[in-house]
Each structure stands twice: as structure tokens, then as C-alpha cells.
Short mmCIF file of C-alpha atoms in Angstrom, two decimals:
data_model
loop_
_atom_site.label_atom_id
_atom_site.label_comp_id
_atom_site.label_asym_id
_atom_site.label_seq_id
_atom_site.Cartn_x
_atom_site.Cartn_y
_atom_site.Cartn_z
CA MET A 1 -11.93 -17.29 -46.97
CA SER A 2 -10.93 -18.29 -50.51
CA THR A 3 -11.34 -15.65 -53.16
CA SER A 4 -11.04 -18.04 -56.09
CA GLY A 5 -13.61 -20.78 -56.36
CA SER A 6 -11.19 -23.33 -57.77
CA MET A 7 -8.44 -22.99 -55.17
CA PRO A 8 -7.91 -26.20 -53.18
CA ALA A 9 -8.96 -25.65 -49.58
CA SER A 10 -6.62 -27.22 -47.02
CA GLY A 11 -6.66 -30.88 -47.98
CA SER A 12 -10.37 -30.97 -48.68
CA THR A 13 -10.46 -30.66 -52.47
CA PRO A 14 -8.43 -33.10 -54.56
CA ALA A 15 -6.80 -31.68 -57.64
CA PRO A 16 -8.86 -32.22 -60.79
CA GLY A 17 -8.22 -35.54 -62.49
CA SER A 18 -6.59 -37.15 -59.48
CA LYS A 19 -6.84 -40.94 -59.26
CA SER A 20 -6.10 -41.38 -55.57
CA ALA A 21 -7.94 -38.67 -53.64
CA PRO A 22 -5.97 -38.78 -50.34
CA ASP A 23 -2.54 -38.74 -52.03
CA ALA A 24 -3.59 -36.07 -54.51
CA SER A 25 -5.00 -34.06 -51.67
CA ARG A 26 -1.71 -34.22 -49.79
CA ARG A 27 0.16 -33.25 -52.93
CA SER A 28 -2.25 -30.37 -53.54
CA GLU A 29 -1.80 -29.11 -50.00
CA ARG A 30 1.97 -29.29 -50.31
CA SER A 31 1.85 -27.40 -53.61
CA ARG A 32 -0.55 -24.83 -52.23
CA ARG A 33 1.72 -24.22 -49.22
CA ALA A 34 4.81 -23.95 -51.47
CA ILE A 35 3.04 -21.54 -53.82
CA PHE A 36 1.90 -19.28 -50.98
CA ASP A 37 5.35 -19.27 -49.36
CA ALA A 38 7.00 -18.48 -52.71
CA ALA A 39 4.51 -15.71 -53.49
CA LEU A 40 4.99 -14.00 -50.11
CA ALA A 41 8.78 -14.35 -50.24
CA LEU A 42 9.01 -12.89 -53.74
CA VAL A 43 6.70 -9.98 -53.05
CA SER A 44 8.73 -9.19 -49.90
CA GLU A 45 12.02 -9.34 -51.77
CA ASN A 46 11.11 -7.69 -55.07
CA GLY A 47 7.85 -5.83 -54.55
CA TYR A 48 4.51 -6.51 -56.17
CA ALA A 49 5.30 -5.19 -59.66
CA ARG A 50 8.34 -7.43 -60.17
CA THR A 51 6.68 -10.58 -58.83
CA THR A 52 5.42 -12.86 -61.63
CA VAL A 53 3.44 -16.10 -61.82
CA GLU A 54 6.46 -17.62 -63.57
CA GLY A 55 8.71 -16.59 -60.70
CA ILE A 56 6.32 -17.96 -58.10
CA ALA A 57 6.08 -21.28 -59.96
CA ALA A 58 9.87 -21.59 -60.25
CA ARG A 59 10.43 -20.82 -56.58
CA ALA A 60 7.65 -23.17 -55.49
CA GLY A 61 8.94 -25.97 -57.73
CA VAL A 62 5.65 -26.36 -59.60
CA GLY A 63 4.64 -25.79 -63.19
CA LYS A 64 3.16 -22.45 -64.17
CA GLN A 65 0.03 -24.30 -65.34
CA THR A 66 -0.49 -25.63 -61.81
CA ILE A 67 -0.89 -22.05 -60.60
CA TYR A 68 -3.12 -21.05 -63.50
CA ARG A 69 -5.31 -24.12 -62.90
CA TRP A 70 -6.20 -22.74 -59.47
CA TRP A 71 -5.90 -18.98 -59.81
CA PRO A 72 -6.62 -16.67 -62.74
CA SER A 73 -3.89 -14.11 -62.02
CA LYS A 74 -0.97 -13.01 -59.88
CA ALA A 75 -3.29 -10.79 -57.86
CA ALA A 76 -5.56 -13.76 -57.07
CA VAL A 77 -2.65 -15.93 -55.85
CA LEU A 78 -1.34 -13.15 -53.65
CA LEU A 79 -4.76 -12.38 -52.25
CA ASP A 80 -5.18 -16.01 -51.19
CA ALA A 81 -1.62 -16.12 -49.85
CA PHE A 82 -2.41 -13.13 -47.65
CA LEU A 83 -5.69 -14.59 -46.45
CA ASP A 84 -3.80 -17.75 -45.55
CA LEU A 85 -1.09 -15.70 -43.79
CA GLN A 86 -3.75 -13.93 -41.74
CA ASP A 87 -5.42 -17.22 -40.83
CA ARG A 88 -2.11 -18.67 -39.70
CA ALA A 89 -1.36 -15.56 -37.63
CA VAL A 90 -4.73 -15.85 -35.90
CA GLU A 91 -4.16 -19.56 -35.28
CA ALA A 92 -0.67 -18.90 -33.90
CA MET A 93 -2.27 -16.55 -31.39
CA GLY A 94 -4.63 -19.32 -30.26
CA GLY A 95 -7.70 -18.23 -32.24
CA ASP A 96 -9.66 -19.87 -35.02
CA ALA A 97 -9.15 -18.64 -38.57
CA GLY A 98 -11.84 -16.14 -39.43
CA SER A 99 -13.03 -16.05 -35.84
CA GLU A 100 -14.84 -13.17 -34.20
CA ILE A 101 -13.33 -10.91 -31.55
CA PRO A 102 -13.85 -12.55 -28.15
CA ASP A 103 -16.82 -11.39 -26.11
CA THR A 104 -16.12 -11.92 -22.42
CA GLY A 105 -18.50 -9.12 -21.47
CA ASP A 106 -15.49 -6.81 -20.85
CA LEU A 107 -15.14 -4.70 -24.01
CA ALA A 108 -11.90 -3.01 -22.95
CA ALA A 109 -10.18 -6.31 -22.14
CA ASP A 110 -11.38 -7.93 -25.37
CA LEU A 111 -10.24 -5.02 -27.55
CA LYS A 112 -6.87 -4.81 -25.81
CA GLN A 113 -6.27 -8.49 -26.44
CA VAL A 114 -6.97 -8.11 -30.15
CA LEU A 115 -5.08 -4.84 -30.62
CA ARG A 116 -2.05 -6.24 -28.77
CA ALA A 117 -2.08 -9.25 -31.09
CA THR A 118 -2.34 -6.88 -34.07
CA VAL A 119 0.69 -4.96 -32.79
CA ASP A 120 2.64 -8.22 -32.50
CA GLU A 121 1.68 -9.09 -36.07
CA MET A 122 2.68 -5.65 -37.38
CA ASN A 123 6.08 -6.03 -35.68
CA ASP A 124 6.69 -9.53 -37.12
CA PRO A 125 8.88 -9.36 -40.26
CA ALA A 126 7.21 -12.47 -41.72
CA PHE A 127 3.98 -10.50 -41.76
CA GLU A 128 5.33 -6.99 -42.15
CA LEU A 129 7.39 -7.28 -45.34
CA PRO A 130 4.79 -8.81 -47.67
CA THR A 131 2.06 -6.67 -46.16
CA ARG A 132 4.05 -3.50 -46.84
CA ALA A 133 4.62 -4.60 -50.44
CA LEU A 134 0.91 -5.22 -50.89
CA ALA A 135 -0.13 -1.98 -49.20
CA ALA A 136 2.26 0.01 -51.40
CA GLU A 137 0.77 -1.50 -54.54
CA GLY A 138 -2.81 -0.98 -53.37
CA ILE A 139 -2.13 2.70 -52.68
CA THR A 140 -1.28 3.48 -56.29
CA ASP A 141 -3.41 0.84 -58.08
CA PRO A 142 -7.07 1.60 -57.31
CA ASP A 143 -8.43 -1.70 -58.70
CA LEU A 144 -6.00 -3.85 -56.77
CA GLY A 145 -6.43 -1.68 -53.69
CA ALA A 146 -10.20 -2.13 -53.84
CA ARG A 147 -9.87 -5.91 -54.13
CA PHE A 148 -7.53 -6.12 -51.17
CA THR A 149 -9.63 -3.80 -49.08
CA GLU A 150 -12.75 -5.82 -49.83
CA ALA A 151 -11.23 -9.27 -49.32
CA LEU A 152 -8.66 -8.65 -46.57
CA LEU A 153 -9.45 -5.47 -44.67
CA GLU A 154 -13.24 -5.16 -44.56
CA PRO A 155 -13.84 -8.63 -43.04
CA GLN A 156 -11.47 -7.69 -40.19
CA LEU A 157 -13.16 -4.34 -39.66
CA GLN A 158 -16.55 -6.07 -39.57
CA HIS A 159 -15.35 -8.27 -36.69
CA TYR A 160 -14.75 -5.10 -34.68
CA VAL A 161 -18.05 -3.59 -35.79
CA ARG A 162 -19.96 -6.63 -34.53
CA ARG A 163 -18.14 -6.63 -31.18
CA ILE A 164 -18.97 -2.96 -30.65
CA GLU A 165 -22.58 -3.50 -31.71
CA ALA A 166 -22.77 -6.25 -29.07
CA ALA A 167 -21.33 -3.84 -26.49
CA ARG A 168 -23.94 -1.26 -27.48
CA GLU A 169 -26.69 -3.88 -27.01
CA ALA A 170 -25.22 -4.72 -23.61
CA GLY A 171 -25.16 -1.06 -22.57
CA GLU A 172 -21.35 -1.01 -22.33
CA VAL A 173 -21.15 1.94 -24.74
CA ASP A 174 -23.47 4.86 -25.39
CA PRO A 175 -26.56 3.98 -27.50
CA GLY A 176 -25.61 6.79 -29.90
CA THR A 177 -22.26 5.13 -30.70
CA ASP A 178 -21.40 4.77 -34.40
CA PRO A 179 -19.65 1.35 -34.44
CA ARG A 180 -17.88 1.98 -37.72
CA LEU A 181 -16.41 5.27 -36.54
CA ALA A 182 -15.38 3.61 -33.27
CA VAL A 183 -13.52 0.90 -35.19
CA GLU A 184 -11.68 3.44 -37.30
CA LEU A 185 -10.64 5.29 -34.14
CA LEU A 186 -9.09 2.04 -32.90
CA VAL A 187 -7.35 0.78 -36.03
CA GLY A 188 -6.62 4.10 -37.79
CA PRO A 189 -3.93 5.25 -35.33
CA LEU A 190 -2.29 1.79 -35.33
CA HIS A 191 -2.08 1.77 -39.13
CA HIS A 192 -0.81 5.35 -39.14
CA ARG A 193 2.12 4.47 -36.86
CA TRP A 194 2.82 1.33 -38.81
CA ILE A 195 2.67 2.82 -42.30
CA HIS A 196 4.56 6.03 -41.54
CA ARG A 197 6.85 4.54 -38.86
CA THR A 198 6.38 7.59 -36.66
CA LEU A 199 6.65 6.00 -33.19
CA PRO A 200 6.96 2.45 -31.83
CA LEU A 201 3.95 0.12 -31.86
CA THR A 202 3.72 -1.36 -28.37
CA HIS A 203 1.20 -3.12 -26.14
CA ALA A 204 1.12 0.00 -23.97
CA TYR A 205 0.09 2.04 -27.00
CA ALA A 206 -2.63 -0.47 -27.89
CA ASP A 207 -3.96 -0.27 -24.33
CA ALA A 208 -3.90 3.54 -24.27
CA LEU A 209 -5.79 3.67 -27.58
CA VAL A 210 -8.53 1.41 -26.25
CA ASP A 211 -8.82 3.40 -23.02
CA HIS A 212 -9.04 6.74 -24.84
CA VAL A 213 -11.56 5.55 -27.42
CA LEU A 214 -13.79 3.85 -24.86
CA ARG A 215 -13.80 6.97 -22.68
CA GLY A 216 -15.38 8.80 -25.62
CA LEU A 217 -17.98 6.05 -26.07
CA ALA A 218 -19.00 5.76 -22.40
CA PRO A 219 -22.77 5.86 -21.78
CA ARG A 220 -23.81 9.44 -21.03
CA GLY A 221 -25.81 9.30 -17.84
CA MET B 1 10.44 24.60 -44.88
CA SER B 2 13.34 23.84 -47.22
CA THR B 3 15.16 20.59 -46.67
CA SER B 4 18.15 21.43 -48.82
CA GLY B 5 20.22 24.38 -47.78
CA SER B 6 21.07 25.42 -51.30
CA MET B 7 17.56 25.41 -52.77
CA PRO B 8 16.46 28.85 -53.93
CA ALA B 9 13.61 30.06 -51.74
CA SER B 10 10.79 31.82 -53.61
CA GLY B 11 12.59 34.60 -55.40
CA SER B 12 14.75 35.47 -52.42
CA THR B 13 18.02 33.76 -53.36
CA PRO B 14 19.59 34.56 -56.71
CA ALA B 15 21.25 31.67 -58.47
CA PRO B 16 24.98 31.44 -57.83
CA GLY B 17 27.07 33.55 -60.19
CA SER B 18 24.19 35.70 -61.34
CA LYS B 19 25.11 39.18 -62.59
CA SER B 20 21.72 40.78 -62.29
CA ALA B 21 20.11 39.63 -59.06
CA PRO B 22 16.46 40.52 -59.82
CA ASP B 23 16.48 38.89 -63.27
CA ALA B 24 18.37 35.86 -62.04
CA SER B 25 15.99 35.60 -59.16
CA ARG B 26 12.98 35.58 -61.50
CA ARG B 27 14.67 32.98 -63.68
CA SER B 28 15.48 30.87 -60.63
CA GLU B 29 11.91 31.05 -59.45
CA ARG B 30 10.61 30.07 -62.89
CA SER B 31 13.02 27.12 -63.01
CA ARG B 32 12.19 26.06 -59.49
CA ARG B 33 8.47 26.13 -60.28
CA ALA B 34 8.99 24.16 -63.53
CA ILE B 35 11.17 21.58 -61.76
CA PHE B 36 8.61 21.04 -58.99
CA ASP B 37 5.74 20.77 -61.47
CA ALA B 38 7.67 18.29 -63.59
CA ALA B 39 8.69 16.21 -60.57
CA LEU B 40 5.13 15.94 -59.24
CA ALA B 41 3.70 15.17 -62.69
CA LEU B 42 6.23 12.43 -63.37
CA VAL B 43 5.86 10.77 -60.00
CA SER B 44 2.07 10.81 -60.46
CA GLU B 45 2.29 9.29 -63.92
CA ASN B 46 5.10 6.79 -63.50
CA GLY B 47 5.58 6.23 -59.78
CA TYR B 48 8.61 7.07 -57.69
CA ALA B 49 10.91 4.32 -58.89
CA ARG B 50 10.64 5.25 -62.57
CA THR B 51 11.04 9.00 -62.01
CA THR B 52 14.60 10.20 -62.70
CA VAL B 53 16.46 13.49 -62.37
CA GLU B 54 17.07 13.31 -66.14
CA GLY B 55 13.34 12.96 -66.78
CA ILE B 56 12.49 15.85 -64.45
CA ALA B 57 15.08 18.06 -66.17
CA ALA B 58 13.78 17.21 -69.64
CA ARG B 59 10.15 17.85 -68.67
CA ALA B 60 11.04 21.11 -66.89
CA GLY B 61 13.14 22.30 -69.82
CA VAL B 62 16.28 22.78 -67.73
CA GLY B 63 19.65 21.11 -67.74
CA LYS B 64 20.27 18.18 -65.39
CA GLN B 65 23.12 20.19 -63.85
CA THR B 66 20.62 22.90 -62.83
CA ILE B 67 18.83 20.35 -60.67
CA TYR B 68 22.04 18.94 -59.22
CA ARG B 69 23.25 22.45 -58.39
CA TRP B 70 20.32 22.85 -56.00
CA TRP B 71 19.52 19.32 -54.87
CA PRO B 72 21.77 16.33 -54.21
CA SER B 73 19.29 13.65 -55.32
CA LYS B 74 15.90 12.74 -56.73
CA ALA B 75 14.57 12.23 -53.21
CA ALA B 76 15.64 15.74 -52.21
CA VAL B 77 13.91 17.37 -55.22
CA LEU B 78 10.71 15.46 -54.55
CA LEU B 79 10.78 16.26 -50.87
CA ASP B 80 11.00 19.97 -51.63
CA ALA B 81 8.35 19.66 -54.35
CA PHE B 82 6.00 18.14 -51.76
CA LEU B 83 6.78 20.78 -49.16
CA ASP B 84 6.01 23.41 -51.80
CA LEU B 85 2.78 21.60 -52.74
CA GLN B 86 1.71 21.58 -49.10
CA ASP B 87 2.52 25.26 -48.70
CA ARG B 88 0.50 26.12 -51.78
CA ALA B 89 -2.44 24.03 -50.54
CA VAL B 90 -2.38 25.88 -47.23
CA GLU B 91 -2.19 29.23 -49.01
CA ALA B 92 -5.07 28.28 -51.33
CA MET B 93 -7.15 27.67 -48.22
CA GLY B 94 -6.34 31.15 -46.98
CA GLY B 95 -3.60 30.24 -44.51
CA ASP B 96 0.07 31.07 -44.35
CA ALA B 97 2.58 28.44 -45.39
CA GLY B 98 3.85 26.63 -42.33
CA SER B 99 1.26 28.30 -40.14
CA GLU B 100 -0.12 26.92 -36.92
CA ILE B 101 -3.64 25.60 -36.46
CA PRO B 102 -5.92 28.56 -35.63
CA ASP B 103 -6.68 29.15 -31.96
CA THR B 104 -10.02 30.92 -31.63
CA GLY B 105 -10.53 29.47 -28.17
CA ASP B 106 -12.99 26.91 -29.61
CA LEU B 107 -10.99 23.71 -30.05
CA ALA B 108 -13.76 21.78 -31.82
CA ALA B 109 -14.33 24.54 -34.38
CA ASP B 110 -10.60 24.98 -35.02
CA LEU B 111 -9.99 21.24 -35.50
CA LYS B 112 -13.01 20.86 -37.77
CA GLN B 113 -11.76 23.68 -39.97
CA VAL B 114 -8.37 22.03 -40.36
CA LEU B 115 -9.65 18.47 -40.81
CA ARG B 116 -12.19 19.63 -43.42
CA ALA B 117 -9.38 21.34 -45.33
CA THR B 118 -7.34 18.13 -45.07
CA VAL B 119 -10.28 16.16 -46.50
CA ASP B 120 -10.51 18.61 -49.41
CA GLU B 121 -6.80 18.19 -50.05
CA MET B 122 -7.02 14.38 -49.92
CA ASN B 123 -9.85 14.49 -52.47
CA ASP B 124 -7.95 16.81 -54.85
CA PRO B 125 -6.25 14.82 -57.65
CA ALA B 126 -3.44 17.40 -57.92
CA PHE B 127 -2.53 16.52 -54.36
CA GLU B 128 -3.70 12.93 -54.23
CA LEU B 129 -1.78 11.34 -57.11
CA PRO B 130 1.75 12.43 -56.21
CA THR B 131 1.08 11.89 -52.52
CA ARG B 132 -0.04 8.32 -53.16
CA ALA B 133 3.10 7.68 -55.22
CA LEU B 134 5.26 9.02 -52.43
CA ALA B 135 3.40 7.15 -49.68
CA ALA B 136 3.73 3.88 -51.62
CA GLU B 137 7.48 4.33 -51.92
CA GLY B 138 7.88 5.30 -48.27
CA ILE B 139 6.04 2.16 -47.17
CA THR B 140 8.57 -0.18 -48.71
CA ASP B 141 11.73 1.97 -48.49
CA PRO B 142 12.47 2.58 -44.79
CA ASP B 143 15.12 5.27 -45.38
CA LEU B 144 12.98 7.29 -47.75
CA GLY B 145 9.92 6.74 -45.54
CA ALA B 146 11.83 8.07 -42.53
CA ARG B 147 12.93 11.19 -44.43
CA PHE B 148 9.41 11.94 -45.62
CA THR B 149 7.91 11.30 -42.20
CA GLU B 150 10.45 13.60 -40.59
CA ALA B 151 10.27 16.42 -43.14
CA LEU B 152 6.62 16.29 -44.23
CA LEU B 153 4.48 14.49 -41.67
CA GLU B 154 5.97 15.28 -38.26
CA PRO B 155 5.84 19.08 -38.67
CA GLN B 156 2.12 18.79 -39.45
CA LEU B 157 1.51 16.52 -36.47
CA GLN B 158 3.36 18.98 -34.25
CA HIS B 159 0.96 21.75 -35.26
CA TYR B 160 -1.88 19.63 -33.88
CA VAL B 161 0.10 18.74 -30.77
CA ARG B 162 0.68 22.41 -29.96
CA ARG B 163 -2.99 23.28 -30.47
CA ILE B 164 -4.07 20.50 -28.11
CA GLU B 165 -1.44 21.52 -25.57
CA ALA B 166 -2.89 25.04 -25.68
CA ALA B 167 -6.38 23.59 -25.15
CA ARG B 168 -5.07 21.64 -22.17
CA GLU B 169 -3.60 24.84 -20.72
CA ALA B 170 -6.93 26.56 -21.27
CA GLY B 171 -8.82 23.77 -19.51
CA GLU B 172 -10.70 22.80 -22.70
CA VAL B 173 -9.50 19.19 -22.42
CA ASP B 174 -8.69 16.98 -19.45
CA PRO B 175 -5.31 17.75 -17.80
CA GLY B 176 -4.40 14.05 -18.24
CA THR B 177 -4.72 14.29 -22.03
CA ASP B 178 -1.83 12.88 -24.06
CA PRO B 179 -1.65 15.39 -26.95
CA ARG B 180 0.24 13.04 -29.25
CA LEU B 181 -2.30 10.24 -28.81
CA ALA B 182 -5.12 12.74 -29.35
CA VAL B 183 -3.55 13.85 -32.64
CA GLU B 184 -3.22 10.27 -33.85
CA LEU B 185 -6.90 9.65 -33.01
CA LEU B 186 -7.77 12.60 -35.28
CA VAL B 187 -5.50 11.97 -38.26
CA GLY B 188 -5.19 8.16 -38.10
CA PRO B 189 -8.78 7.43 -39.18
CA LEU B 190 -8.58 10.03 -41.98
CA HIS B 191 -5.40 8.44 -43.35
CA HIS B 192 -6.89 4.97 -43.01
CA ARG B 193 -9.90 5.88 -45.18
CA TRP B 194 -7.69 7.65 -47.66
CA ILE B 195 -5.03 4.99 -48.01
CA HIS B 196 -7.35 1.98 -48.10
CA ARG B 197 -10.26 3.75 -49.85
CA THR B 198 -12.76 2.11 -47.51
CA LEU B 199 -15.43 4.82 -47.32
CA PRO B 200 -15.78 8.41 -48.60
CA LEU B 201 -13.83 11.22 -46.96
CA THR B 202 -16.35 13.99 -46.28
CA HIS B 203 -16.70 17.10 -44.13
CA ALA B 204 -19.37 15.26 -42.12
CA TYR B 205 -16.84 12.53 -41.35
CA ALA B 206 -14.23 15.10 -40.31
CA ASP B 207 -16.76 16.72 -37.97
CA ALA B 208 -17.85 13.39 -36.47
CA LEU B 209 -14.22 12.44 -35.82
CA VAL B 210 -13.56 15.68 -33.97
CA ASP B 211 -16.75 15.33 -31.90
CA HIS B 212 -15.96 11.72 -30.92
CA VAL B 213 -12.35 12.39 -30.05
CA LEU B 214 -13.11 15.51 -28.01
CA ARG B 215 -15.80 13.67 -26.06
CA GLY B 216 -13.07 11.29 -24.89
CA LEU B 217 -10.83 14.21 -23.91
CA ALA B 218 -13.44 16.22 -22.01
CA PRO B 219 -12.38 17.37 -18.54
CA ARG B 220 -13.52 14.85 -15.94
CA GLY B 221 -15.36 16.79 -13.30
#
């Protein structure tokens, strides 16, 4: 899930020039964790524009050059911090980072499980505040928005697309179903409530969305 | 549609203390137009945070006190500028400002007409740039976001709700239809594409959305 080739993956890549690989690896992992936590905290508190690599380094207790050794820019650090945040959220819900949507053979149950977890995530301040800061920046900065959409959003949408393609294969939805459109019908309303804070995001709402969308996708006899 | 009781409506309310009502009314309307244009231009160019009442006044060629006579704050001017922008967009499409969604008795045709017009609006830079600036600010500022949602977004959503309620009365959709959920299924995916710039917003997409959503709402025999 890394977007920068030189970023240390969790404990697996010793920092360049290290003499003792295991110790350096532990130090790298600690630094990586501290940098991500600092980046997410600062972007939550001050917004994207006022977050700097210098500020992240100071808060994380590392040198600025440590960050620049692994990431080329502020945007790259934040992108990896968000990917890591997503992975941890998935793991906290009992899944594997980067894992597919479950396929128990019951599309409605599988989608409800994932949308309920998404609702929980959207309601969790640890996730919500930095994600709002990032979304706000991506809305007005097309380049940054495109990078975030490509690296963070599209991989998630593709998980849904593949689950709905599998359901189409299995005859659970109509053969004429457009999986991409179906996915947008599921996640679009959730995002709309979240971004514009119109009405509460609840498990009952997630369930109702799934039921309504699947009714429209039912095989036509 | 005004959100500030003292704002001059289009030519109908002379400025306080005017001696010659028609002349003052024309001057008020010219000032109002200049203030709205300046506010939308500045927020597009510099973002919400860096737009000031002083800057709007300078760009509009009016005194700061002229703005403060009609609006209590920057947020209030921008809110009215957006309401005015929306009204003009509706008028440019041949509708009446603040008008309901047409009811020709053909729900699919009526919704496609409105969603296609929404797509055109979202693709129009004159609308898109200030709206993105406002949306970005509303995402991270809960108070401002709540004001914009209440004054700008909810009235639009209620137009859809009433049209779907009418369709339910007419037996065009299932009696168990939740109009609010149906509306979110229509507008949520459009907003998702627009905000995250995932895929193009086209008339074909608007039509496909309407067809998919209405299939899920069809009366169950």
C-alpha cells in the first residue's frame, strides 16, 4: 500500500546505512509510527495548508532529513499516513489490511457488514478529523485531490466492484448490473451525509441503503 | 431565499435613507450585484479563509460599511451570494428561482431533466470554483457547514423529497418508499463523482442513476 518506494514498510526494511538490521528496523518502525501520528494530529488541528514537514518532524521528535529520506513531500507523508490509518482501521475491525470485502455468498449481509464498519469509521474522531482536513484540501486542489482519489479512494471502490462482479457471476444480481454504478449508489449517499452533515450516519441507515440498492439490482425474471 | 433580513431583494427594497426610491433601488441592485460577483470571485481565487469583507468591498467598489449595513458577516454575504448564484443558474435553465421540480406525471423524465441540469451546473467553472471553495470550508468548519447545509442544500433536497412524495401518491413508486433515502440515492453519487473527481459527470450518467434508482422503487405487485 506504500505510495513512496523508499518508505520503510512495517519493520521489514532497515533504514539505509544501518549497522544492526533488527535494531535499526525497530527504530525505523518507531520513527515511522511517530511521523504518521504527528502528521495526522497536525493536519487535524491546523488543516492541510498549515501543516509542514518541519512541524511534523518537530512533533515526531525526528530530524527533518529523516522525513525527506523516506518521502519527497508533505503530500507523500500524509498519503502514507492515511493509508496506514485505513489499514489500522480495517485491522481493528478484524480484517486484514488491504483485504477484499467478504464473500459469504450473501451479498446483502456482506455489504451491510462493510457499510456498518464504514459508518463506525466515519463517526470516529480519530479517523474523521484528519480525513475531513484531507478531503477539504483535495476539493480545491485538483492535483492533490487526484492523488488521494487514486491512492486512497479507488482501491476501496474496486473492492466493492469485485464483490458485485462476483455476485453477478453467482446470479445474485441482474446480469445487466453496472458494478461501478452500484458501488456509487452504496457509498455516494454515505459520503453525502458525512460531508454535509445532513442526518446521522447509523447502522440502520447503512442497512436501508443496501436493501434499497439491492432491490434495484435484483435479477429480472 | 434571503438569509439576512436586511439584504435588499432584487430592486424591491430601497436602501435605508434613500430620497428617491427608484434611483436608490437601482443603485442598491448594482451594488448588490457587484458585491456578490466580488465575493464569488475572491472565494474562487483565494479560498474562503483568505476572503475578507474588506477585500470584497474593495473589489466591488463599495465601502465596507455598505456591506456591513446589509450583512452581519463574511459568511452571511457569501451565503446570499451562493443563493443568488443558484437562483441565476435555475433561471438560466429556464426555471423560476426557488421553483419545484417539474411534475409532468413522468417521474423518470422529470428527475432526468433536473439531474442533467445539475450535471451541467457542476461542470460550469463559474459555479464549480466558488462551490468547491465553500464545500471545502464547510467540511472542516462544523458551524459554517451546518449553516450552508441548512440554507443551501436542504431546500434543494426538499424539492426532490416533495416530487417523490407526489410520485408515491400517484402510485408511480412503491408505497413503502422512503423519499429522503431515494433523494440521497440520486444526489449522493453525483456529489461523490464531483467532489472526488473519480469519473466524468455526464447526462448519460444522470440518466443511468435515475433508471437504477427508480427500478429499486418500482411498485411491488
